[in-house]
Amino acid sequence: MPNQNSSSFQSNQTTSSSPDFNLSLSERAFAAAGAAFLSAVIVNPLDVAKTRLQAQAAGVPYQNLHSTCRFEPNTMLHDTKCFPQYKGTVDVFQKVIHEEGFSRLWRGTNASLALAVPTVGIYMPCYDILRNYMEAYTSQNAPSVTPYVPLVAGSVARSLACVTCYPVELARTRMQAFKDGQHGTKLPGVWKTLVGVVSADTNTNMKNLNSSFRSFRFLWTGLGAQLSRDVPFSAVCWATLEPVRRRILGMWGGHETCGVGVVVGANFAAGFVAGVVAGASTCPLDVAKTRRQIEKDRVRALRMTTRQTLLEIWRDGGMKGLFTGVGPRVGRTGPSVGIVVSFYEVVKYALHTYTTQD
């Protein structure tokens, strides 16, 4: 890339080690959406593996897999507890390809894209704007609070994105968890999955529900568990990413002397580290979120809390149960965060270059 472009990039760096090009919200959202698209397509197989392992631990039966089942009354699904059928991430890949076809590793990709594009399109720009505003304010009025700005900005931005786009997240989890149909058949998409959630047959226990409960509320089943996972994840992620990014850039003499390639590499490396740390530390909350979202008993789905779900997971599987699927989760979140952050910065820079040349 030409030297003058590198100089322009460096001159727009902020103290947060992320460039602020004074782009509009729509331009920031476009950059984030592109990053989300790329990340969702690349890491979706790992997301499928993680969800399958967690759903299996919850009792979801997968046909055509050899396993031994025993009756156990206090489980999440169908009152059945099965011994492990999938043995790990690689085993999930092998069996899905053999029994369902290679393309099924990208099961739910349309939901992932429908989720990731608007979610990240809201999340990253809001984080960017909140962080810049809060850092400018705290550096003048409360310097001791400035290091905690990424944590707060990330938590607020993630909460907003999560609540806004949650029904699609619910559809994606169900699409990835359940092995519907036969090989070669067309599986239900996002819309049909959500319609199924709303219009599922009720049972006699539903008569005990308060009349204020309406079918549409099931589209937000497990939202508390989702927030319980995503808010700490975002807080840990950004609190880790910002100092790591500054440290890496500092090794190259600071962002004032770094070229574009170094800045992009620093963003990817910092994002990767932050994604691994945040993904591993919040894995129990991710397991609880998956269980809440795949619960088919509508009464139980509305009444269960994240705390009760975590206690149930601990009772049934101990520490191993709480960290079910941690391998593919970490394998997904590390590169995913790295791709999103670095791609986001590149597109922001490209948009800035394009608009300044006009």
Short mmCIF file of C-alpha atoms in Angstrom, two decimals:
data_model
loop_
_atom_site.label_atom_id
_atom_site.label_comp_id
_atom_site.label_asym_id
_atom_site.label_seq_id
_atom_site.Cartn_x
_atom_site.Cartn_y
_atom_site.Cartn_z
CA MET A 1 0.00 0.00 0.00
CA PRO A 2 1.44 3.44 -0.86
CA ASN A 3 3.32 5.31 1.84
CA GLN A 4 0.97 8.28 1.75
CA ASN A 5 -1.95 5.98 2.58
CA SER A 6 -0.03 4.52 5.51
CA SER A 7 0.69 8.00 6.77
CA SER A 8 -2.97 8.89 6.51
CA PHE A 9 -3.86 5.76 8.43
CA GLN A 10 -1.34 6.50 11.17
CA SER A 11 -2.40 10.11 11.57
CA ASN A 12 -5.94 9.04 12.34
CA GLN A 13 -5.02 6.66 15.17
CA THR A 14 -6.57 7.33 18.58
CA THR A 15 -5.28 6.56 22.03
CA SER A 16 -7.39 3.41 21.98
CA SER A 17 -5.13 2.04 19.19
CA SER A 18 -8.16 1.85 16.90
CA PRO A 19 -8.44 4.49 14.16
CA ASP A 20 -11.34 6.92 14.23
CA PHE A 21 -11.99 8.17 10.72
CA ASN A 22 -15.11 10.18 11.64
CA LEU A 23 -17.18 7.78 9.57
CA SER A 24 -20.96 7.88 9.71
CA LEU A 25 -22.90 5.24 11.61
CA SER A 26 -24.03 3.66 8.33
CA GLU A 27 -20.44 3.41 7.09
CA ARG A 28 -19.33 1.80 10.35
CA ALA A 29 -22.28 -0.60 10.15
CA PHE A 30 -21.31 -1.53 6.58
CA ALA A 31 -17.75 -2.30 7.68
CA ALA A 32 -18.99 -4.41 10.57
CA ALA A 33 -21.51 -6.28 8.42
CA GLY A 34 -18.79 -7.27 5.95
CA ALA A 35 -16.64 -8.55 8.79
CA ALA A 36 -19.57 -10.52 10.22
CA PHE A 37 -20.35 -12.11 6.85
CA LEU A 38 -16.81 -13.36 6.37
CA SER A 39 -16.51 -14.66 9.93
CA ALA A 40 -19.89 -16.43 9.94
CA VAL A 41 -19.12 -18.43 6.79
CA ILE A 42 -15.63 -19.48 7.90
CA VAL A 43 -16.38 -20.64 11.46
CA ASN A 44 -19.90 -22.08 11.06
CA PRO A 45 -18.76 -25.77 11.09
CA LEU A 46 -17.20 -25.23 14.52
CA ASP A 47 -20.43 -23.65 15.70
CA VAL A 48 -22.36 -26.71 14.50
CA ALA A 49 -19.93 -29.03 16.33
CA LYS A 50 -20.17 -27.04 19.56
CA THR A 51 -23.97 -26.94 19.45
CA ARG A 52 -24.27 -30.65 18.67
CA LEU A 53 -21.99 -31.60 21.58
CA GLN A 54 -23.90 -29.37 23.99
CA ALA A 55 -27.30 -30.55 22.73
CA GLN A 56 -26.22 -34.17 23.05
CA ALA A 57 -25.20 -33.56 26.66
CA ALA A 58 -28.68 -32.15 27.22
CA GLY A 59 -30.26 -35.36 25.91
CA VAL A 60 -31.02 -34.60 22.25
CA PRO A 61 -31.12 -37.98 20.46
CA TYR A 62 -29.27 -38.21 17.15
CA GLN A 63 -30.59 -41.01 14.95
CA ASN A 64 -28.21 -43.45 13.27
CA LEU A 65 -25.56 -42.91 15.93
CA HIS A 66 -24.66 -45.89 18.07
CA SER A 67 -25.32 -45.19 21.74
CA THR A 68 -26.77 -46.67 24.88
CA CYS A 69 -29.60 -44.78 26.57
CA ARG A 70 -31.06 -45.06 30.04
CA PHE A 71 -34.16 -43.56 31.57
CA GLU A 72 -33.48 -40.59 33.80
CA PRO A 73 -36.35 -38.39 34.97
CA ASN A 74 -34.67 -35.03 35.51
CA THR A 75 -33.24 -34.11 32.15
CA MET A 76 -33.82 -31.26 29.75
CA LEU A 77 -35.35 -33.16 26.87
CA HIS A 78 -37.73 -36.07 26.49
CA ASP A 79 -36.83 -37.63 29.87
CA THR A 80 -34.01 -39.53 28.24
CA LYS A 81 -30.32 -39.54 29.04
CA CYS A 82 -27.96 -40.96 26.43
CA PHE A 83 -24.35 -41.89 26.78
CA PRO A 84 -22.10 -39.86 24.48
CA GLN A 85 -22.68 -40.47 20.78
CA TYR A 86 -20.40 -37.78 19.43
CA LYS A 87 -16.95 -38.22 20.94
CA GLY A 88 -15.56 -34.81 20.10
CA THR A 89 -15.26 -32.09 17.49
CA VAL A 90 -13.57 -34.21 14.82
CA ASP A 91 -16.07 -37.02 15.44
CA VAL A 92 -18.95 -34.58 14.89
CA PHE A 93 -17.41 -33.48 11.58
CA GLN A 94 -16.91 -37.07 10.42
CA LYS A 95 -20.40 -38.29 11.34
CA VAL A 96 -22.21 -35.24 10.01
CA ILE A 97 -20.38 -35.55 6.67
CA HIS A 98 -20.98 -39.32 6.48
CA GLU A 99 -24.63 -39.35 7.58
CA GLU A 100 -25.96 -35.96 6.49
CA GLY A 101 -23.59 -34.69 3.83
CA PHE A 102 -20.70 -32.20 3.75
CA SER A 103 -23.00 -29.22 3.30
CA ARG A 104 -24.67 -29.90 6.67
CA LEU A 105 -21.54 -28.56 8.38
CA TRP A 106 -22.86 -25.21 7.23
CA ARG A 107 -26.31 -25.94 8.66
CA GLY A 108 -27.69 -22.68 9.99
CA THR A 109 -25.29 -20.52 7.98
CA ASN A 110 -28.22 -18.55 6.60
CA ALA A 111 -29.35 -17.97 10.19
CA SER A 112 -25.78 -17.13 11.18
CA LEU A 113 -25.61 -14.55 8.42
CA ALA A 114 -29.09 -13.23 9.19
CA LEU A 115 -27.91 -12.91 12.80
CA ALA A 116 -24.29 -11.86 12.42
CA VAL A 117 -24.75 -9.10 9.86
CA PRO A 118 -27.29 -7.02 11.84
CA THR A 119 -25.87 -8.00 15.23
CA VAL A 120 -22.29 -7.03 14.43
CA GLY A 121 -23.61 -4.14 12.36
CA ILE A 122 -25.13 -2.79 15.59
CA TYR A 123 -22.48 -4.06 17.99
CA MET A 124 -19.20 -2.86 16.50
CA PRO A 125 -20.28 0.70 15.55
CA CYS A 126 -22.00 1.18 18.91
CA TYR A 127 -18.88 -0.07 20.71
CA ASP A 128 -16.69 2.18 18.58
CA ILE A 129 -18.79 5.28 19.23
CA LEU A 130 -19.35 4.58 22.95
CA ARG A 131 -15.67 3.83 23.55
CA ASN A 132 -14.47 6.96 21.80
CA TYR A 133 -16.99 9.15 23.63
CA MET A 134 -16.34 7.60 27.04
CA GLU A 135 -12.55 7.67 26.64
CA ALA A 136 -12.65 11.33 25.66
CA TYR A 137 -14.82 12.11 28.69
CA THR A 138 -12.96 10.03 31.28
CA SER A 139 -9.51 11.14 30.12
CA GLN A 140 -10.53 14.70 30.99
CA ASN A 141 -12.63 14.08 34.10
CA ALA A 142 -11.72 10.69 35.57
CA PRO A 143 -8.44 9.28 34.16
CA SER A 144 -8.44 6.38 36.62
CA VAL A 145 -11.65 5.06 35.07
CA THR A 146 -10.39 5.12 31.47
CA PRO A 147 -8.94 1.55 31.50
CA TYR A 148 -12.45 0.21 32.24
CA VAL A 149 -14.09 1.99 29.31
CA PRO A 150 -13.76 -0.97 26.85
CA LEU A 151 -15.43 -3.25 29.39
CA VAL A 152 -18.43 -0.95 29.88
CA ALA A 153 -18.76 0.07 26.21
CA GLY A 154 -18.57 -3.55 25.07
CA SER A 155 -21.20 -4.69 27.58
CA VAL A 156 -23.68 -1.96 26.65
CA ALA A 157 -23.21 -2.40 22.89
CA ARG A 158 -23.55 -6.18 23.11
CA SER A 159 -26.72 -5.97 25.21
CA LEU A 160 -28.36 -3.72 22.63
CA ALA A 161 -27.39 -5.99 19.73
CA CYS A 162 -28.42 -9.15 21.57
CA VAL A 163 -31.92 -8.00 22.51
CA THR A 164 -32.57 -6.64 19.02
CA CYS A 165 -31.60 -9.78 17.10
CA TYR A 166 -32.32 -12.57 19.59
CA PRO A 167 -35.10 -14.50 17.72
CA VAL A 168 -32.68 -15.25 14.88
CA GLU A 169 -30.13 -16.53 17.42
CA LEU A 170 -32.81 -18.87 18.78
CA ALA A 171 -33.55 -20.15 15.27
CA ARG A 172 -29.86 -20.73 14.53
CA THR A 173 -29.30 -22.77 17.68
CA ARG A 174 -32.33 -24.97 16.95
CA MET A 175 -31.33 -25.42 13.32
CA GLN A 176 -27.84 -26.54 14.32
CA ALA A 177 -28.88 -28.72 17.26
CA PHE A 178 -31.65 -30.82 15.78
CA LYS A 179 -31.00 -33.39 13.09
CA ASP A 180 -34.18 -32.97 11.07
CA GLY A 181 -35.06 -34.82 7.89
CA GLN A 182 -33.08 -37.30 5.86
CA HIS A 183 -29.93 -36.95 3.80
CA GLY A 184 -30.61 -34.83 0.74
CA THR A 185 -33.86 -33.36 2.02
CA LYS A 186 -34.44 -29.65 2.43
CA LEU A 187 -34.44 -28.61 6.07
CA PRO A 188 -36.55 -25.77 7.51
CA GLY A 189 -35.01 -22.31 7.28
CA VAL A 190 -35.01 -19.42 9.71
CA TRP A 191 -38.60 -18.34 9.14
CA LYS A 192 -40.07 -21.86 9.30
CA THR A 193 -38.05 -22.62 12.44
CA LEU A 194 -39.38 -19.51 14.18
CA VAL A 195 -42.93 -20.29 13.09
CA GLY A 196 -42.48 -23.73 14.61
CA VAL A 197 -41.37 -22.17 17.90
CA VAL A 198 -44.45 -19.95 18.05
CA SER A 199 -47.01 -22.49 16.87
CA ALA A 200 -45.72 -25.61 18.65
CA ASP A 201 -48.45 -27.84 20.02
CA THR A 202 -49.29 -27.05 23.59
CA ASN A 203 -49.83 -29.61 26.34
CA THR A 204 -52.09 -29.72 29.36
CA ASN A 205 -49.46 -28.03 31.51
CA MET A 206 -49.84 -24.89 29.40
CA LYS A 207 -53.19 -24.31 31.09
CA ASN A 208 -51.25 -23.47 34.23
CA LEU A 209 -49.47 -20.57 32.55
CA ASN A 210 -50.56 -17.03 33.27
CA SER A 211 -52.75 -15.67 30.49
CA SER A 212 -50.27 -12.84 29.90
CA PHE A 213 -47.94 -15.30 28.23
CA ARG A 214 -48.39 -15.16 24.49
CA SER A 215 -46.85 -17.29 21.80
CA PHE A 216 -44.52 -14.55 20.61
CA ARG A 217 -42.74 -14.60 23.97
CA PHE A 218 -41.28 -17.98 23.07
CA LEU A 219 -39.18 -16.18 20.44
CA TRP A 220 -37.24 -14.71 23.36
CA THR A 221 -36.92 -18.02 25.26
CA GLY A 222 -33.49 -18.07 26.87
CA LEU A 223 -32.79 -14.36 26.33
CA GLY A 224 -31.63 -14.09 29.94
CA ALA A 225 -29.14 -16.90 29.36
CA GLN A 226 -27.99 -15.24 26.14
CA LEU A 227 -27.37 -11.93 27.93
CA SER A 228 -25.72 -13.78 30.81
CA ARG A 229 -23.27 -15.21 28.29
CA ASP A 230 -22.82 -12.34 25.83
CA VAL A 231 -22.41 -9.44 28.26
CA PRO A 232 -19.55 -11.07 30.24
CA PHE A 233 -18.07 -12.36 26.98
CA SER A 234 -18.01 -8.88 25.51
CA ALA A 235 -16.66 -7.35 28.71
CA VAL A 236 -13.82 -9.89 28.96
CA CYS A 237 -13.15 -9.72 25.22
CA TRP A 238 -12.71 -5.95 24.97
CA ALA A 239 -10.96 -5.65 28.33
CA THR A 240 -8.42 -8.16 26.97
CA LEU A 241 -8.28 -6.97 23.36
CA GLU A 242 -7.50 -3.28 23.89
CA PRO A 243 -4.39 -3.71 26.10
CA VAL A 244 -3.10 -6.62 23.99
CA ARG A 245 -3.55 -4.55 20.84
CA ARG A 246 -1.67 -1.62 22.40
CA ARG A 247 1.08 -3.97 23.60
CA ILE A 248 1.60 -5.52 20.16
CA LEU A 249 1.63 -2.14 18.44
CA GLY A 250 4.06 -0.90 21.10
CA MET A 251 6.49 -3.67 20.16
CA TRP A 252 6.63 -2.10 16.69
CA GLY A 253 7.28 1.38 18.02
CA GLY A 254 3.68 2.49 18.57
CA HIS A 255 0.85 3.03 16.14
CA GLU A 256 2.36 6.32 14.92
CA THR A 257 5.16 4.41 13.16
CA CYS A 258 3.28 1.25 12.12
CA GLY A 259 2.17 0.50 8.58
CA VAL A 260 -1.28 -0.74 7.69
CA GLY A 261 -0.19 -4.38 7.60
CA VAL A 262 1.17 -4.24 11.14
CA VAL A 263 -1.99 -2.59 12.45
CA VAL A 264 -4.19 -5.21 10.77
CA GLY A 265 -1.98 -8.00 12.13
CA ALA A 266 -2.09 -6.51 15.61
CA ASN A 267 -5.88 -6.33 15.47
CA PHE A 268 -6.18 -9.96 14.35
CA ALA A 269 -3.72 -11.25 16.95
CA ALA A 270 -5.32 -9.24 19.77
CA GLY A 271 -8.78 -10.32 18.65
CA PHE A 272 -7.71 -13.96 18.52
CA VAL A 273 -6.27 -13.88 22.05
CA ALA A 274 -9.28 -12.00 23.41
CA GLY A 275 -11.70 -14.40 21.71
CA VAL A 276 -9.97 -17.45 23.18
CA VAL A 277 -9.91 -16.00 26.70
CA ALA A 278 -13.51 -14.79 26.58
CA GLY A 279 -14.79 -17.94 24.87
CA ALA A 280 -13.20 -20.31 27.40
CA SER A 281 -14.18 -18.28 30.47
CA THR A 282 -17.84 -18.01 29.45
CA CYS A 283 -18.28 -21.58 28.19
CA PRO A 284 -20.58 -22.67 31.10
CA LEU A 285 -22.90 -19.79 30.27
CA ASP A 286 -22.86 -20.85 26.62
CA VAL A 287 -23.85 -24.40 27.62
CA ALA A 288 -26.73 -22.98 29.69
CA LYS A 289 -27.80 -20.77 26.79
CA THR A 290 -27.92 -23.73 24.40
CA ARG A 291 -29.97 -25.81 26.83
CA ARG A 292 -32.45 -23.02 27.36
CA GLN A 293 -32.87 -22.52 23.62
CA ILE A 294 -33.41 -26.18 22.68
CA GLU A 295 -35.86 -26.91 25.50
CA LYS A 296 -39.08 -28.19 23.95
CA ASP A 297 -41.24 -28.20 27.07
CA ARG A 298 -42.91 -24.79 26.76
CA VAL A 299 -43.76 -24.55 30.46
CA ARG A 300 -40.22 -25.41 31.48
CA ALA A 301 -38.79 -23.08 28.84
CA LEU A 302 -40.55 -20.10 30.41
CA ARG A 303 -39.91 -21.01 34.04
CA MET A 304 -36.28 -22.09 34.00
CA THR A 305 -33.64 -19.57 34.99
CA THR A 306 -29.98 -19.48 33.99
CA ARG A 307 -28.95 -20.23 37.58
CA GLN A 308 -31.22 -23.29 37.74
CA THR A 309 -29.90 -24.48 34.39
CA LEU A 310 -26.28 -24.15 35.52
CA LEU A 311 -27.03 -26.07 38.73
CA GLU A 312 -28.73 -28.80 36.71
CA ILE A 313 -25.76 -29.06 34.36
CA TRP A 314 -23.42 -29.28 37.35
CA ARG A 315 -25.56 -31.97 38.95
CA ASP A 316 -25.69 -34.07 35.79
CA GLY A 317 -22.16 -33.63 34.47
CA GLY A 318 -20.03 -31.71 36.95
CA MET A 319 -17.22 -29.51 35.66
CA LYS A 320 -17.01 -31.53 32.45
CA GLY A 321 -20.67 -30.81 31.78
CA LEU A 322 -20.20 -27.07 32.30
CA PHE A 323 -17.41 -27.03 29.71
CA THR A 324 -19.07 -29.24 27.11
CA GLY A 325 -18.01 -28.08 23.66
CA VAL A 326 -15.25 -25.79 24.96
CA GLY A 327 -12.87 -27.00 22.23
CA PRO A 328 -14.96 -25.98 19.22
CA ARG A 329 -16.19 -22.89 21.07
CA VAL A 330 -12.65 -21.62 21.62
CA GLY A 331 -11.71 -22.74 18.11
CA ARG A 332 -14.58 -20.63 16.83
CA THR A 333 -14.36 -17.49 18.98
CA GLY A 334 -10.62 -16.96 18.59
CA PRO A 335 -10.47 -16.61 14.80
CA SER A 336 -13.98 -15.15 14.67
CA VAL A 337 -13.10 -12.17 16.86
CA GLY A 338 -9.76 -11.79 15.08
CA ILE A 339 -11.43 -11.75 11.66
CA VAL A 340 -14.20 -9.37 12.70
CA VAL A 341 -11.91 -6.84 14.40
CA SER A 342 -9.18 -6.80 11.73
CA PHE A 343 -11.61 -6.80 8.78
CA TYR A 344 -13.66 -4.07 10.43
CA GLU A 345 -10.59 -1.84 10.73
CA VAL A 346 -9.55 -2.53 7.12
CA VAL A 347 -12.97 -1.65 5.70
CA LYS A 348 -13.15 1.48 7.85
CA TYR A 349 -9.80 2.54 6.43
CA ALA A 350 -10.87 1.74 2.85
CA LEU A 351 -14.07 3.75 3.25
CA HIS A 352 -12.10 6.65 4.71
CA THR A 353 -9.63 6.53 1.81
CA TYR A 354 -12.42 6.41 -0.76
CA THR A 355 -14.37 9.31 0.71
CA THR A 356 -11.30 11.53 1.15
CA GLN A 357 -10.27 11.00 -2.50
CA ASP A 358 -13.68 12.13 -3.81
#
